[in-house]
Tab-separated table of C-alpha atoms and ligand atoms in Angstrom:
chain	number	residue	atom	x	y	z
Z	1106	MET	CA	18.462	-16.030	32.427
Z	1107	ALA	CA	21.606	-14.187	31.329
Z	1108	GLY	CA	23.672	-13.097	34.302
Z	1109	THR	CA	21.855	-15.420	36.689
Z	1110	PRO	CA	24.181	-17.924	38.383
Z	1111	GLY	CA	23.524	-21.562	37.515
Z	1112	ARG	CA	21.883	-23.777	40.102
Z	1113	ASP	CA	25.016	-25.892	40.692
Z	1114	GLU	CA	27.211	-22.781	40.942
Z	1115	LEU	CA	24.897	-21.328	43.559
Z	1116	LEU	CA	24.695	-24.508	45.588
Z	1117	SER	CA	28.436	-25.175	45.651
Z	1118	ALA	CA	29.251	-21.525	46.390
Z	1119	TYR	CA	27.004	-21.353	49.448
Z	1120	ARG	CA	27.161	-24.764	51.120
Z	1121	PRO	CA	26.300	-25.457	53.859
Z	1122	ALA	CA	23.354	-22.993	54.059
Z	1123	LEU	CA	22.018	-21.161	51.043
Z	1124	VAL	CA	19.120	-19.764	53.002
Z	1125	THR	CA	18.072	-19.479	56.650
Z	1126	VAL	CA	14.387	-20.003	57.350
Z	1127	TYR	CA	12.855	-18.506	60.525
Z	1128	GLY	CA	9.393	-19.701	61.452
Z	1129	ARG	CA	7.302	-21.528	63.994
Z	1130	LEU	CA	6.784	-25.259	64.071
Z	1131	GLY	CA	3.376	-26.274	62.811
Z	1132	HIS	CA	3.103	-23.293	60.458
Z	1133	ALA	CA	1.956	-24.567	57.051
Z	1134	SER	CA	3.921	-22.023	54.990
Z	1135	ALA	CA	7.122	-22.788	56.892
Z	1136	TYR	CA	6.606	-26.489	56.190
Z	1137	ALA	CA	5.982	-25.838	52.480
Z	1138	ILE	CA	9.217	-23.850	52.211
Z	1139	ARG	CA	11.260	-26.452	54.091
Z	1140	ASP	CA	9.780	-29.257	52.010
Z	1141	PHE	CA	10.489	-27.413	48.761
Z	1142	LEU	CA	14.099	-26.610	49.715
Z	1143	HIS	CA	14.710	-30.134	50.970
Z	1144	ARG	CA	13.290	-31.693	47.813
Z	1145	CYS	CA	15.329	-29.382	45.596
Z	1146	ASP	CA	18.435	-30.327	47.606
Z	1147	VAL	CA	19.019	-26.716	48.626
Z	1148	PRO	CA	21.090	-26.518	51.831
Z	1149	PHE	CA	19.144	-24.470	54.363
Z	1150	GLU	CA	19.139	-23.732	58.054
Z	1151	TRP	CA	15.821	-23.993	59.893
Z	1152	VAL	CA	15.469	-21.782	62.945
Z	1153	PRO	CA	12.307	-22.712	64.862
Z	1154	LEU	CA	10.902	-19.813	66.887
Z	1155	GLY	CA	9.418	-20.788	70.225
Z	1156	SER	CA	8.273	-17.455	71.706
Z	1157	ASP	CA	7.382	-13.864	70.821
Z	1158	GLU	CA	10.809	-12.882	72.131
Z	1159	ASP	CA	12.486	-15.338	69.726
Z	1160	ALA	CA	10.398	-13.895	66.908
Z	1161	ARG	CA	11.515	-10.343	67.740
Z	1162	GLU	CA	15.174	-11.144	68.348
Z	1163	GLN	CA	15.830	-13.668	65.612
Z	1164	ALA	CA	13.341	-12.965	62.832
Z	1165	GLU	CA	12.832	-9.249	63.549
Z	1166	VAL	CA	9.041	-9.461	63.503
Z	1167	GLU	CA	6.579	-8.429	66.241
Z	1168	HIS	CA	5.428	-11.823	67.548
Z	1169	LEU	CA	5.021	-15.524	66.764
Z	1170	ARG	CA	1.735	-15.008	64.858
Z	1171	ASP	CA	3.145	-12.172	62.757
Z	1172	GLU	CA	1.970	-12.550	59.157
Z	1173	ARG	CA	5.464	-11.780	57.900
Z	1174	LEU	CA	6.596	-15.239	59.063
Z	1175	PRO	CA	8.235	-17.354	57.802
Z	1176	VAL	CA	11.213	-15.153	57.011
Z	1177	CYS	CA	13.959	-16.316	54.641
Z	1178	VAL	CA	17.382	-14.685	54.844
Z	1179	PHE	CA	20.076	-15.200	52.214
Z	1180	PRO	CA	23.844	-14.963	52.748
Z	1181	ASP	CA	23.976	-11.580	50.983
Z	1182	GLY	CA	21.493	-10.215	53.550
Z	1183	THR	CA	18.423	-10.335	51.303
Z	1184	ARG	CA	15.362	-10.868	53.442
Z	1185	MET	CA	12.061	-12.319	52.197
Z	1186	GLU	CA	8.967	-12.167	54.382
Z	1187	ALA	CA	6.322	-14.884	53.942
Z	1188	PRO	CA	7.573	-15.683	50.423
Z	1189	THR	CA	5.633	-17.889	48.042
Z	1190	ILE	CA	7.401	-20.818	46.386
Z	1191	ARG	CA	7.323	-18.915	43.131
Z	1192	GLN	CA	9.041	-15.921	44.750
Z	1193	LEU	CA	11.676	-18.243	46.215
Z	1194	THR	CA	12.394	-19.839	42.842
Z	1195	GLU	CA	12.680	-16.340	41.382
Z	1196	ARG	CA	15.161	-15.355	44.105
Z	1197	LEU	CA	17.151	-18.533	43.514
Z	1198	GLY	CA	17.252	-17.676	39.809
Z	1199	TRP	CA	15.324	-20.783	38.829
Z	1200	PHE	CA	12.085	-19.241	37.695
Z	1201	ARG	CA	11.943	-19.215	33.927
Z	1202	ASN	CA	9.659	-18.665	31.000
Z	1203	PRO	CA	9.986	-20.938	27.979
Z	1204	SER	CA	12.899	-19.760	25.833
Z	1205	ARG	CA	11.637	-21.248	22.557
Z	1206	THR	CA	8.495	-20.707	20.550
Z	1207	GLU	CA	8.396	-24.430	19.821
Z	1208	TYR	CA	10.014	-27.571	21.240
Z	1209	ASP	CA	10.371	-31.082	19.890
Z	1210	LEU	CA	9.088	-32.418	23.192
Z	1211	ALA	CA	7.294	-31.023	26.230
Z	1212	ILE	CA	7.197	-33.166	29.376
Z	1213	TYR	CA	4.860	-32.430	32.274
Z	1214	GLY	CA	5.946	-33.692	35.694
Z	1215	ALA	CA	9.495	-34.108	37.051
Z	1216	GLY	CA	9.006	-37.339	38.962
Z	1217	PRO	CA	10.971	-40.449	37.959
Z	1218	ALA	CA	9.056	-40.867	34.664
Z	1219	GLY	CA	9.376	-37.237	33.556
Z	1220	LEU	CA	13.027	-36.917	34.577
Z	1221	SER	CA	13.895	-40.127	32.758
Z	1222	ALA	CA	12.073	-39.003	29.596
Z	1223	ALA	CA	13.881	-35.658	29.794
Z	1224	VAL	CA	17.323	-37.277	30.082
Z	1225	TYR	CA	16.723	-39.672	27.180
Z	1226	ALA	CA	15.109	-37.049	24.932
Z	1227	ALA	CA	17.772	-34.397	25.429
Z	1228	SER	CA	20.621	-36.890	25.159
Z	1229	ASP	CA	19.101	-37.900	21.808
Z	1230	GLY	CA	19.257	-34.263	20.709
Z	1231	LEU	CA	15.585	-33.307	21.015
Z	1232	SER	CA	14.810	-29.779	22.180
Z	1233	THR	CA	13.081	-30.619	25.432
Z	1234	VAL	CA	11.223	-28.659	28.077
Z	1235	LEU	CA	10.313	-30.175	31.445
Z	1236	VAL	CA	7.523	-28.513	33.435
Z	1237	GLU	CA	7.151	-29.241	37.163
Z	1238	ARG	CA	4.568	-27.671	39.446
Z	1239	TRP	CA	6.468	-28.245	42.698
Z	1240	ALA	CA	9.904	-29.812	43.141
Z	1241	PHE	CA	11.964	-32.610	41.584
Z	1242	GLY	CA	11.341	-36.274	42.300
Z	1243	GLY	CA	7.565	-36.533	42.578
Z	1244	GLN	CA	6.375	-39.156	45.043
Z	1245	ALA	CA	9.817	-40.734	45.039
Z	1246	GLY	CA	11.245	-37.410	46.239
Z	1247	SER	CA	9.106	-37.666	49.353
Z	1248	THR	CA	10.634	-40.898	50.562
Z	1249	SER	CA	13.708	-41.125	52.735
Z	1250	ARG	CA	15.058	-44.361	51.248
Z	1251	ILE	CA	14.303	-46.349	48.114
Z	1252	GLU	CA	15.807	-49.743	48.741
Z	1253	ASN	CA	14.825	-51.650	45.615
Z	1254	TYR	CA	16.032	-49.363	42.830
Z	1255	LEU	CA	18.543	-51.179	40.654
Z	1256	GLY	CA	22.173	-50.275	41.210
Z	1257	PHE	CA	21.879	-48.871	44.750
Z	1258	PRO	CA	22.415	-51.829	47.085
Z	1259	GLU	CA	22.516	-49.553	50.146
Z	1260	GLY	CA	19.352	-47.772	48.983
Z	1261	ILE	CA	19.147	-44.141	47.956
Z	1262	SER	CA	17.038	-41.268	49.241
Z	1263	GLY	CA	14.323	-40.027	46.893
Z	1264	THR	CA	15.859	-36.563	46.990
Z	1265	GLY	CA	19.284	-38.001	46.153
Z	1266	LEU	CA	17.928	-39.910	43.164
Z	1267	ALA	CA	15.977	-36.900	41.906
Z	1268	GLU	CA	18.945	-34.571	42.326
Z	1269	ARG	CA	21.174	-36.872	40.253
Z	1270	ALA	CA	18.515	-37.078	37.558
Z	1271	ARG	CA	18.058	-33.303	37.606
Z	1272	ALA	CA	21.797	-32.769	37.137
Z	1273	GLN	CA	21.844	-35.318	34.315
Z	1274	ALA	CA	18.907	-33.666	32.557
Z	1275	GLU	CA	20.486	-30.225	32.819
Z	1276	LYS	CA	23.796	-31.608	31.536
Z	1277	PHE	CA	22.041	-32.658	28.336
Z	1278	GLY	CA	20.375	-29.256	27.970
Z	1279	VAL	CA	16.825	-29.888	29.163
Z	1280	GLU	CA	15.040	-26.635	29.861
Z	1281	ILE	CA	13.428	-26.984	33.286
Z	1282	LEU	CA	10.506	-24.820	34.322
Z	1283	LEU	CA	10.131	-25.285	38.057
Z	1284	ALA	CA	7.157	-24.207	40.159
Z	1285	ARG	CA	5.045	-24.038	36.987
Z	1286	GLU	CA	1.847	-26.027	36.627
Z	1287	GLY	CA	0.243	-27.346	33.458
Z	1288	VAL	CA	-3.488	-26.643	33.774
Z	1289	GLY	CA	-4.804	-27.206	30.269
Z	1290	ALA	CA	-4.035	-28.269	26.738
Z	1291	GLU	CA	-4.963	-27.175	23.241
Z	1292	LEU	CA	-4.498	-28.927	19.943
Z	1293	GLN	CA	-3.052	-27.493	16.742
Z	1294	PRO	CA	-2.399	-29.555	13.590
Z	1295	GLY	CA	0.720	-31.612	14.352
Z	1296	ARG	CA	1.333	-29.718	17.602
Z	1297	GLY	CA	0.245	-29.834	21.198
Z	1298	VAL	CA	-0.024	-26.685	23.301
Z	1299	GLY	CA	0.341	-26.894	27.062
Z	1300	VAL	CA	-1.209	-24.042	29.033
Z	1301	LEU	CA	0.414	-23.111	32.361
Z	1302	GLU	CA	-1.316	-21.580	35.391
Z	1303	ASP	CA	-0.433	-18.011	34.422
Z	1304	GLY	CA	-1.533	-18.464	30.791
Z	1305	THR	CA	1.969	-19.138	29.423
Z	1306	LYS	CA	1.731	-21.491	26.440
Z	1307	ILE	CA	4.221	-24.179	25.486
Z	1308	VAL	CA	4.105	-25.444	21.909
Z	1309	ALA	CA	5.647	-28.832	21.163
Z	1310	ARG	CA	5.562	-31.393	18.369
Z	1311	ALA	CA	5.130	-34.164	20.910
Z	1312	SER	CA	4.373	-34.283	24.621
Z	1313	ILE	CA	4.589	-36.702	27.514
Z	1314	CYS	CA	2.274	-36.454	30.487
Z	1315	ALA	CA	4.150	-37.799	33.520
Z	1316	THR	CA	2.140	-36.078	36.223
Z	1317	GLY	CA	1.811	-39.139	38.445
Z	1318	VAL	CA	-0.715	-39.061	41.240
Z	1319	THR	CA	-1.597	-36.576	43.939
Z	1320	TYR	CA	-1.946	-37.822	47.493
Z	1321	ARG	CA	-5.373	-39.004	48.509
Z	1322	CYS	CA	-6.756	-37.259	51.567
Z	1323	LEU	CA	-8.715	-38.563	54.562
Z	1324	GLY	CA	-11.849	-36.579	53.744
Z	1325	LEU	CA	-12.173	-35.090	57.247
Z	1326	PRO	CA	-13.721	-31.626	57.769
Z	1327	ASN	CA	-10.707	-29.604	58.969
Z	1328	GLU	CA	-8.096	-31.435	56.887
Z	1329	ALA	CA	-7.251	-28.592	54.489
Z	1330	GLN	CA	-6.842	-26.181	57.406
Z	1331	LEU	CA	-4.334	-28.458	59.190
Z	1332	LEU	CA	-2.354	-29.406	56.101
Z	1333	GLY	CA	1.293	-28.604	56.733
Z	1334	ALA	CA	0.406	-27.678	60.327
Z	1335	GLY	CA	0.656	-31.138	61.864
Z	1336	LEU	CA	-0.992	-33.105	59.065
Z	1337	TYR	CA	1.138	-34.104	56.098
Z	1338	TYR	CA	0.654	-36.222	52.988
Z	1339	GLY	CA	3.460	-38.664	52.234
Z	1340	ALA	CA	6.432	-39.616	54.288
Z	1341	GLY	CA	7.517	-36.107	55.274
Z	1342	ALA	CA	11.162	-36.782	54.447
Z	1343	SER	CA	12.225	-33.282	55.504
Z	1344	VAL	CA	10.743	-33.246	59.005
Z	1345	ALA	CA	11.872	-36.454	60.712
Z	1346	PRO	CA	14.429	-34.788	63.062
Z	1347	LEU	CA	11.737	-32.336	64.227
Z	1348	THR	CA	9.688	-35.203	65.668
Z	1349	ALA	CA	12.371	-36.047	68.251
Z	1350	GLY	CA	10.814	-37.418	71.430
Z	1351	GLU	CA	7.244	-37.120	70.102
Z	1352	HIS	CA	4.431	-39.466	69.110
Z	1353	VAL	CA	4.053	-39.813	65.323
Z	1354	VAL	CA	0.987	-41.401	63.732
Z	1355	ILE	CA	1.074	-42.757	60.190
Z	1356	VAL	CA	-2.055	-43.748	58.283
Z	1357	GLY	CA	-1.801	-46.444	55.617
Z	1358	GLY	CA	-0.677	-49.996	55.149
Z	1359	GLY	CA	1.380	-49.873	51.949
Z	1360	ASN	CA	5.102	-49.572	51.355
Z	1361	SER	CA	5.025	-45.801	51.599
Z	1362	ALA	CA	3.524	-46.024	55.111
Z	1363	GLY	CA	6.011	-48.734	56.095
Z	1364	GLN	CA	8.940	-46.674	54.845
Z	1365	ALA	CA	7.644	-43.650	56.685
Z	1366	ALA	CA	7.469	-45.644	59.938
Z	1367	MET	CA	11.088	-46.765	59.554
Z	1368	HIS	CA	12.091	-43.204	58.686
Z	1369	PHE	CA	10.592	-41.711	61.858
Z	1370	ALA	CA	11.510	-44.517	64.256
Z	1371	PRO	CA	15.077	-43.306	65.002
Z	1372	HIS	CA	13.752	-39.844	65.933
Z	1373	ALA	CA	10.264	-40.113	67.396
Z	1374	GLN	CA	9.604	-41.525	70.836
Z	1375	ARG	CA	6.798	-43.683	69.452
Z	1376	VAL	CA	5.414	-44.388	65.968
Z	1377	SER	CA	1.890	-45.760	65.496
Z	1378	VAL	CA	0.831	-47.075	62.101
Z	1379	ALA	CA	-2.955	-47.123	61.657
Z	1380	VAL	CA	-4.145	-49.666	59.074
Z	1381	ARG	CA	-7.661	-50.659	58.103
Z	1382	GLY	CA	-6.758	-54.304	57.436
Z	1383	ASP	CA	-5.749	-57.024	59.870
Z	1384	SER	CA	-1.992	-56.719	59.230
Z	1385	LEU	CA	0.643	-55.055	57.075
Z	1386	LYS	CA	1.612	-58.352	55.520
Z	1387	SER	CA	-0.679	-58.293	52.495
Z	1388	THR	CA	0.056	-54.685	51.542
Z	1389	CYS	CA	3.672	-54.039	52.521
Z	1390	SER	CA	6.930	-55.614	51.250
Z	1391	HIS	CA	8.217	-58.544	53.298
Z	1392	TYR	CA	11.515	-56.822	54.165
Z	1393	LEU	CA	9.671	-53.791	55.553
Z	1394	VAL	CA	7.264	-55.882	57.622
Z	1395	GLN	CA	10.247	-57.650	59.189
Z	1396	ARG	CA	12.019	-54.398	59.993
Z	1397	ILE	CA	8.884	-52.920	61.509
Z	1398	GLU	CA	8.375	-56.027	63.651
Z	1399	ASN	CA	11.961	-55.719	64.871
Z	1400	THR	CA	11.648	-52.043	65.804
Z	1401	PRO	CA	10.260	-51.736	69.347
Z	1402	SER	CA	9.213	-48.079	68.995
Z	1403	ILE	CA	6.780	-48.899	66.143
Z	1404	GLU	CA	3.307	-50.268	66.859
Z	1405	VAL	CA	0.840	-51.363	64.178
Z	1406	LEU	CA	-2.805	-50.581	65.003
Z	1407	THR	CA	-4.897	-52.915	62.868
Z	1408	HIS	CA	-8.593	-52.423	61.965
Z	1409	THR	CA	-8.074	-48.751	62.747
Z	1410	GLU	CA	-9.054	-45.538	60.979
Z	1411	VAL	CA	-8.707	-41.833	61.761
Z	1412	VAL	CA	-12.149	-40.291	62.204
Z	1413	ALA	CA	-11.398	-36.816	63.591
Z	1414	LEU	CA	-8.627	-34.224	63.666
Z	1415	HIS	CA	-8.348	-31.855	66.621
Z	1416	GLY	CA	-6.813	-28.405	66.654
Z	1417	GLU	CA	-7.594	-25.104	64.992
Z	1418	LYS	CA	-4.379	-23.642	63.658
Z	1419	THR	CA	-2.156	-26.642	64.373
Z	1420	LEU	CA	-2.894	-30.303	64.959
Z	1421	ARG	CA	-3.264	-31.188	68.639
Z	1422	GLY	CA	-4.636	-34.702	68.418
Z	1423	ILE	CA	-6.694	-37.231	66.493
Z	1424	THR	CA	-9.483	-39.699	67.164
Z	1425	LEU	CA	-8.897	-43.297	66.112
Z	1426	ARG	CA	-11.765	-45.753	65.693
Z	1427	HIS	CA	-11.508	-49.538	65.776
Z	1428	THR	CA	-13.478	-50.613	62.708
Z	1429	ALA	CA	-14.636	-53.921	64.240
Z	1430	THR	CA	-15.709	-52.742	67.721
Z	1431	GLY	CA	-16.466	-49.078	66.985
Z	1432	LYS	CA	-14.437	-48.119	70.056
Z	1433	GLU	CA	-12.863	-44.661	69.793
Z	1434	LEU	CA	-9.629	-43.398	71.263
Z	1435	CYS	CA	-8.381	-39.807	71.426
Z	1436	VAL	CA	-4.618	-39.605	70.815
Z	1437	PRO	CA	-2.696	-36.388	71.474
Z	1438	THR	CA	-0.169	-35.847	68.660
Z	1439	ARG	CA	1.319	-33.009	66.625
Z	1440	TRP	CA	2.401	-35.305	63.784
Z	1441	LEU	CA	0.083	-37.178	61.430
Z	1442	PHE	CA	1.367	-38.531	58.114
Z	1443	VAL	CA	-1.183	-39.769	55.599
Z	1444	CYS	CA	0.209	-42.389	53.202
Z	1445	ILE	CA	-2.891	-43.859	51.578
Z	1446	GLY	CA	-1.952	-43.640	47.914
Z	1447	GLY	CA	-2.993	-41.125	45.332
Z	1448	GLU	CA	-5.215	-40.160	42.438
Z	1449	PRO	CA	-4.349	-38.772	39.002
Z	1450	GLN	CA	-5.198	-35.126	38.337
Z	1451	THR	CA	-6.180	-35.354	34.686
Z	1452	GLN	CA	-9.348	-33.285	34.461
Z	1453	TRP	CA	-7.676	-31.157	31.768
Z	1454	ALA	CA	-7.393	-34.250	29.546
Z	1455	SER	CA	-11.107	-34.749	29.041
Z	1456	ALA	CA	-11.424	-31.166	27.756
Z	1457	ILE	CA	-9.360	-32.147	24.708
Z	1458	GLY	CA	-10.985	-35.550	24.318
Z	1459	MET	CA	-8.118	-37.579	25.777
Z	1460	ALA	CA	-9.296	-41.004	26.918
Z	1461	ARG	CA	-9.253	-41.694	30.675
Z	1462	ASP	CA	-10.425	-44.678	32.662
Z	1463	GLU	CA	-13.066	-44.415	35.369
Z	1464	ALA	CA	-10.512	-43.405	37.984
Z	1465	GLY	CA	-9.020	-40.706	35.731
Z	1466	TYR	CA	-5.857	-42.530	34.610
Z	1467	LEU	CA	-4.800	-41.912	30.986
Z	1468	VAL	CA	-5.456	-44.822	28.645
Z	1469	THR	CA	-2.684	-45.673	26.182
Z	1470	GLY	CA	-1.603	-48.110	23.450
Z	1471	ARG	CA	-3.487	-51.361	23.055
Z	1472	ASP	CA	-5.749	-50.522	25.999
Z	1473	LEU	CA	-7.408	-48.011	23.652
Z	1474	LEU	CA	-8.518	-50.719	21.217
Z	1475	ARG	CA	-12.061	-52.078	21.461
Z	1476	ASP	CA	-12.464	-55.516	19.861
Z	1477	GLY	CA	-9.326	-54.710	17.896
Z	1478	ALA	CA	-10.774	-51.458	16.530
Z	1479	ARG	CA	-8.862	-48.182	16.834
Z	1480	PRO	CA	-10.245	-45.512	19.163
Z	1481	PRO	CA	-13.034	-43.310	17.756
Z	1482	GLY	CA	-11.651	-40.335	15.811
Z	1483	TRP	CA	-8.132	-41.811	15.567
Z	1484	PRO	CA	-6.861	-40.133	12.374
Z	1485	LEU	CA	-3.800	-42.197	11.417
Z	1486	ASP	CA	-3.217	-45.296	9.395
Z	1487	ARG	CA	-1.499	-47.048	12.279
Z	1488	GLU	CA	-2.511	-48.109	15.747
Z	1489	PRO	CA	-1.553	-45.944	18.742
Z	1490	TYR	CA	1.948	-46.752	19.929
Z	1491	PHE	CA	2.468	-48.282	23.340
Z	1492	LEU	CA	2.218	-45.337	25.849
Z	1493	GLU	CA	0.545	-43.135	23.213
Z	1494	THR	CA	-2.862	-41.718	24.142
Z	1495	ASN	CA	-5.775	-41.488	21.706
Z	1496	ILE	CA	-4.337	-38.150	20.553
Z	1497	PRO	CA	-1.395	-38.809	18.204
Z	1498	GLY	CA	1.921	-37.513	19.527
Z	1499	MET	CA	0.678	-37.207	23.114
Z	1500	PHE	CA	2.060	-39.868	25.444
Z	1501	ALA	CA	1.608	-40.828	29.072
Z	1502	ALA	CA	4.287	-42.430	31.266
Z	1503	GLY	CA	4.496	-43.577	34.864
Z	1504	ASP	CA	1.828	-43.656	37.560
Z	1505	VAL	CA	-0.599	-41.393	35.659
Z	1506	ARG	CA	-1.081	-44.124	33.064
Z	1507	HIS	CA	-3.869	-46.689	33.235
Z	1508	GLY	CA	-2.363	-50.044	34.181
Z	1509	ALA	CA	0.980	-48.631	35.352
Z	1510	VAL	CA	3.105	-50.646	37.752
Z	1511	ARG	CA	3.610	-48.213	40.617
Z	1512	ARG	CA	7.359	-48.434	40.988
Z	1513	CYS	CA	10.253	-46.057	40.419
Z	1514	ALA	CA	11.958	-48.424	38.021
Z	1515	SER	CA	8.869	-48.856	35.861
Z	1516	ALA	CA	8.223	-45.100	35.788
Z	1517	VAL	CA	11.832	-44.542	34.726
Z	1518	GLY	CA	11.489	-47.301	32.107
Z	1519	GLU	CA	8.276	-45.841	30.717
Z	1520	GLY	CA	9.830	-42.382	30.483
Z	1521	ALA	CA	12.667	-43.802	28.415
Z	1522	MET	CA	10.332	-45.914	26.292
Z	1523	ALA	CA	7.991	-43.030	25.549
Z	1524	VAL	CA	10.904	-41.120	24.064
Z	1525	ALA	CA	11.568	-43.974	21.622
Z	1526	PHE	CA	7.996	-43.581	20.326
Z	1527	VAL	CA	8.287	-39.790	20.277
Z	1528	HIS	CA	11.114	-40.232	17.753
Z	1529	ARG	CA	8.821	-42.245	15.506
Z	1530	VAL	CA	6.147	-39.544	15.673
Z	1531	LEU	CA	8.670	-36.803	14.923
Z	1532	ASP	CA	9.973	-38.886	12.000
Z	1533	GLY	CA	6.408	-38.978	10.640
Z	1534	CYS	CA	5.988	-42.715	11.222
S	2866	FAD	C1	6.382	-42.467	50.233
S	2866	FAD	C2	6.583	-43.293	48.977
S	2866	FAD	C3	7.561	-44.273	48.961
S	2866	FAD	C4	7.786	-45.008	47.787
S	2866	FAD	N1	8.790	-45.934	47.778
S	2866	FAD	C5	9.063	-46.626	46.655
S	2866	FAD	C6	10.123	-47.562	46.616
S	2866	FAD	O1	10.812	-47.778	47.608
S	2866	FAD	N2	10.372	-48.214	45.449
S	2866	FAD	C7	9.638	-48.004	44.334
S	2866	FAD	O2	9.934	-48.592	43.302
S	2866	FAD	N3	8.615	-47.126	44.337
S	2866	FAD	C8	8.296	-46.451	45.477
S	2866	FAD	N4	7.244	-45.572	45.499
S	2866	FAD	C9	6.447	-45.392	44.274
S	2866	FAD	C10	7.180	-44.460	43.295
S	2866	FAD	O3	7.680	-43.337	44.002
S	2866	FAD	C11	6.227	-44.020	42.190
S	2866	FAD	O4	5.776	-45.153	41.497
S	2866	FAD	C12	6.948	-43.088	41.216
S	2866	FAD	O5	7.375	-41.900	41.884
S	2866	FAD	C13	6.027	-42.689	40.066
S	2866	FAD	O6	6.720	-41.787	39.263
S	2866	FAD	P1	5.973	-40.795	38.259
S	2866	FAD	O7	7.039	-39.974	37.648
S	2866	FAD	O8	5.092	-41.569	37.359
S	2866	FAD	O9	4.988	-39.894	39.134
S	2866	FAD	P2	5.229	-39.005	40.430
S	2866	FAD	O10	6.347	-39.508	41.230
S	2866	FAD	O11	3.884	-38.900	41.051
S	2866	FAD	O12	5.666	-37.583	39.850
S	2866	FAD	C14	4.759	-36.761	39.165
S	2866	FAD	C15	5.287	-35.329	39.150
S	2866	FAD	O13	4.421	-34.539	38.344
S	2866	FAD	C16	4.212	-33.288	38.964
S	2866	FAD	N5	2.941	-32.747	38.478
S	2866	FAD	C17	1.681	-33.204	38.743
S	2866	FAD	N6	0.777	-32.470	38.081
S	2866	FAD	C18	1.450	-31.546	37.380
S	2866	FAD	C19	1.065	-30.501	36.493
S	2866	FAD	N7	-0.215	-30.289	36.214
S	2866	FAD	N8	2.022	-29.728	35.945
S	2866	FAD	C20	3.342	-29.945	36.227
S	2866	FAD	N9	3.763	-30.921	37.061
S	2866	FAD	C21	2.838	-31.718	37.620
S	2866	FAD	C22	4.185	-33.626	40.445
S	2866	FAD	O14	4.453	-32.471	41.252
S	2866	FAD	C23	5.289	-34.670	40.522
S	2866	FAD	O15	6.546	-34.073	40.753
S	2866	FAD	C24	6.987	-44.801	46.638
S	2866	FAD	C25	5.972	-43.836	46.676
S	2866	FAD	C26	5.763	-43.084	47.832
S	2866	FAD	C27	4.673	-42.043	47.851
């Protein structure tokens, strides 16, 4: 990385806009780029193109459907056509390979749990690498306001919290590998080896899996095709202003759906929240239910599910079905946000014999014991530590863990706690 400007240097040198993004609304790649930049707290200007003429004049491409869109232009004139996220991170100087042949600790996932583990580990002097497949903040990074995190009485945006944690981790010397995905693991005596998507291997004496959950989808036929083109998972923190004057539909009855509704209400003309149950009250925090009830532009559609998505390249509408009467209603909309929770992506874990529960969450600590007996094949003369998996020295923290409390504060707490046990492992205890 020698000669490459640091992230903070770059950001402060180029505020307000470090990159200008030209693209059309409803284009999945343009959404992915905006979401990535927003979540990494990179100041950018979004120029939506509305016609072929716009495309020619502003983005210097032939027409609105030109495959070179979206185009990213940097202040020094560098132009990138239809860049991938990896290419963007390379251009921003953030794409790295591991600098060491071995680390004390490798952490996978830069959500609240992984960022917290990274800060505590590096501040304790451990050589630490943090691997993140997308952007900082995880699920928390997708929410516009976390109101119940200790110490922020006015609330804090997920991006704001993640950005502070990122700065803190870098201050203590954590090596961050962004836009890199852990896809497998290998075991060596006393070492764990993480395998990234391009075959890069990371060797560490201990590791923490903090990969959280990945959004659950609706399971409708054309869902993948419309992802990022009108259909979004999570609260879409980066796109709220783009919904001005439009009808937004949110699916889900939990806090994430409730927060999303409040986030869009000041912008959208109307926000409909589709829930399967008979109210939000049993699934959503009391304070959110009250706010939603007091916001005239939000309506809650109970006993309702989405059964069809309409549109080929971009979402044009959806069909809602009332689960009690079976009555269907076609709703024109360009904005559908799916907030129905998530699932852990831990298929790699079973390949190395790591214990998972039926839903795929990683089993740790005393949950591994059966009638007080240690897990089969456990090689040590002690029980697994709290947060330790059935493979010594490999820990799990946050939402990916069986029995986790799905909150930012608990993920942060588990990240910190896991590091305390990592020390014991590294000390040979
Ligand atoms: C919209 C929304 C609003 C919420 N609001 C609140 C709230 O107000 N208060 C509250 O307490 N909680 C809230 N939560 C819950 C809270 O955000 C989660 O409990 C918390 O983010 C869990 O943190 P985590 O680090 O365990 O996992 P995650 O946040 O899921 O982060 C996991 C990270 O791992 C990365 N990753 C996954 N797989 C890999 C891989 N193979 N290689 C590398 N990286 C990988 C992901 O990209 C992600 O960045 C909200 C959740 C959502 C979705």
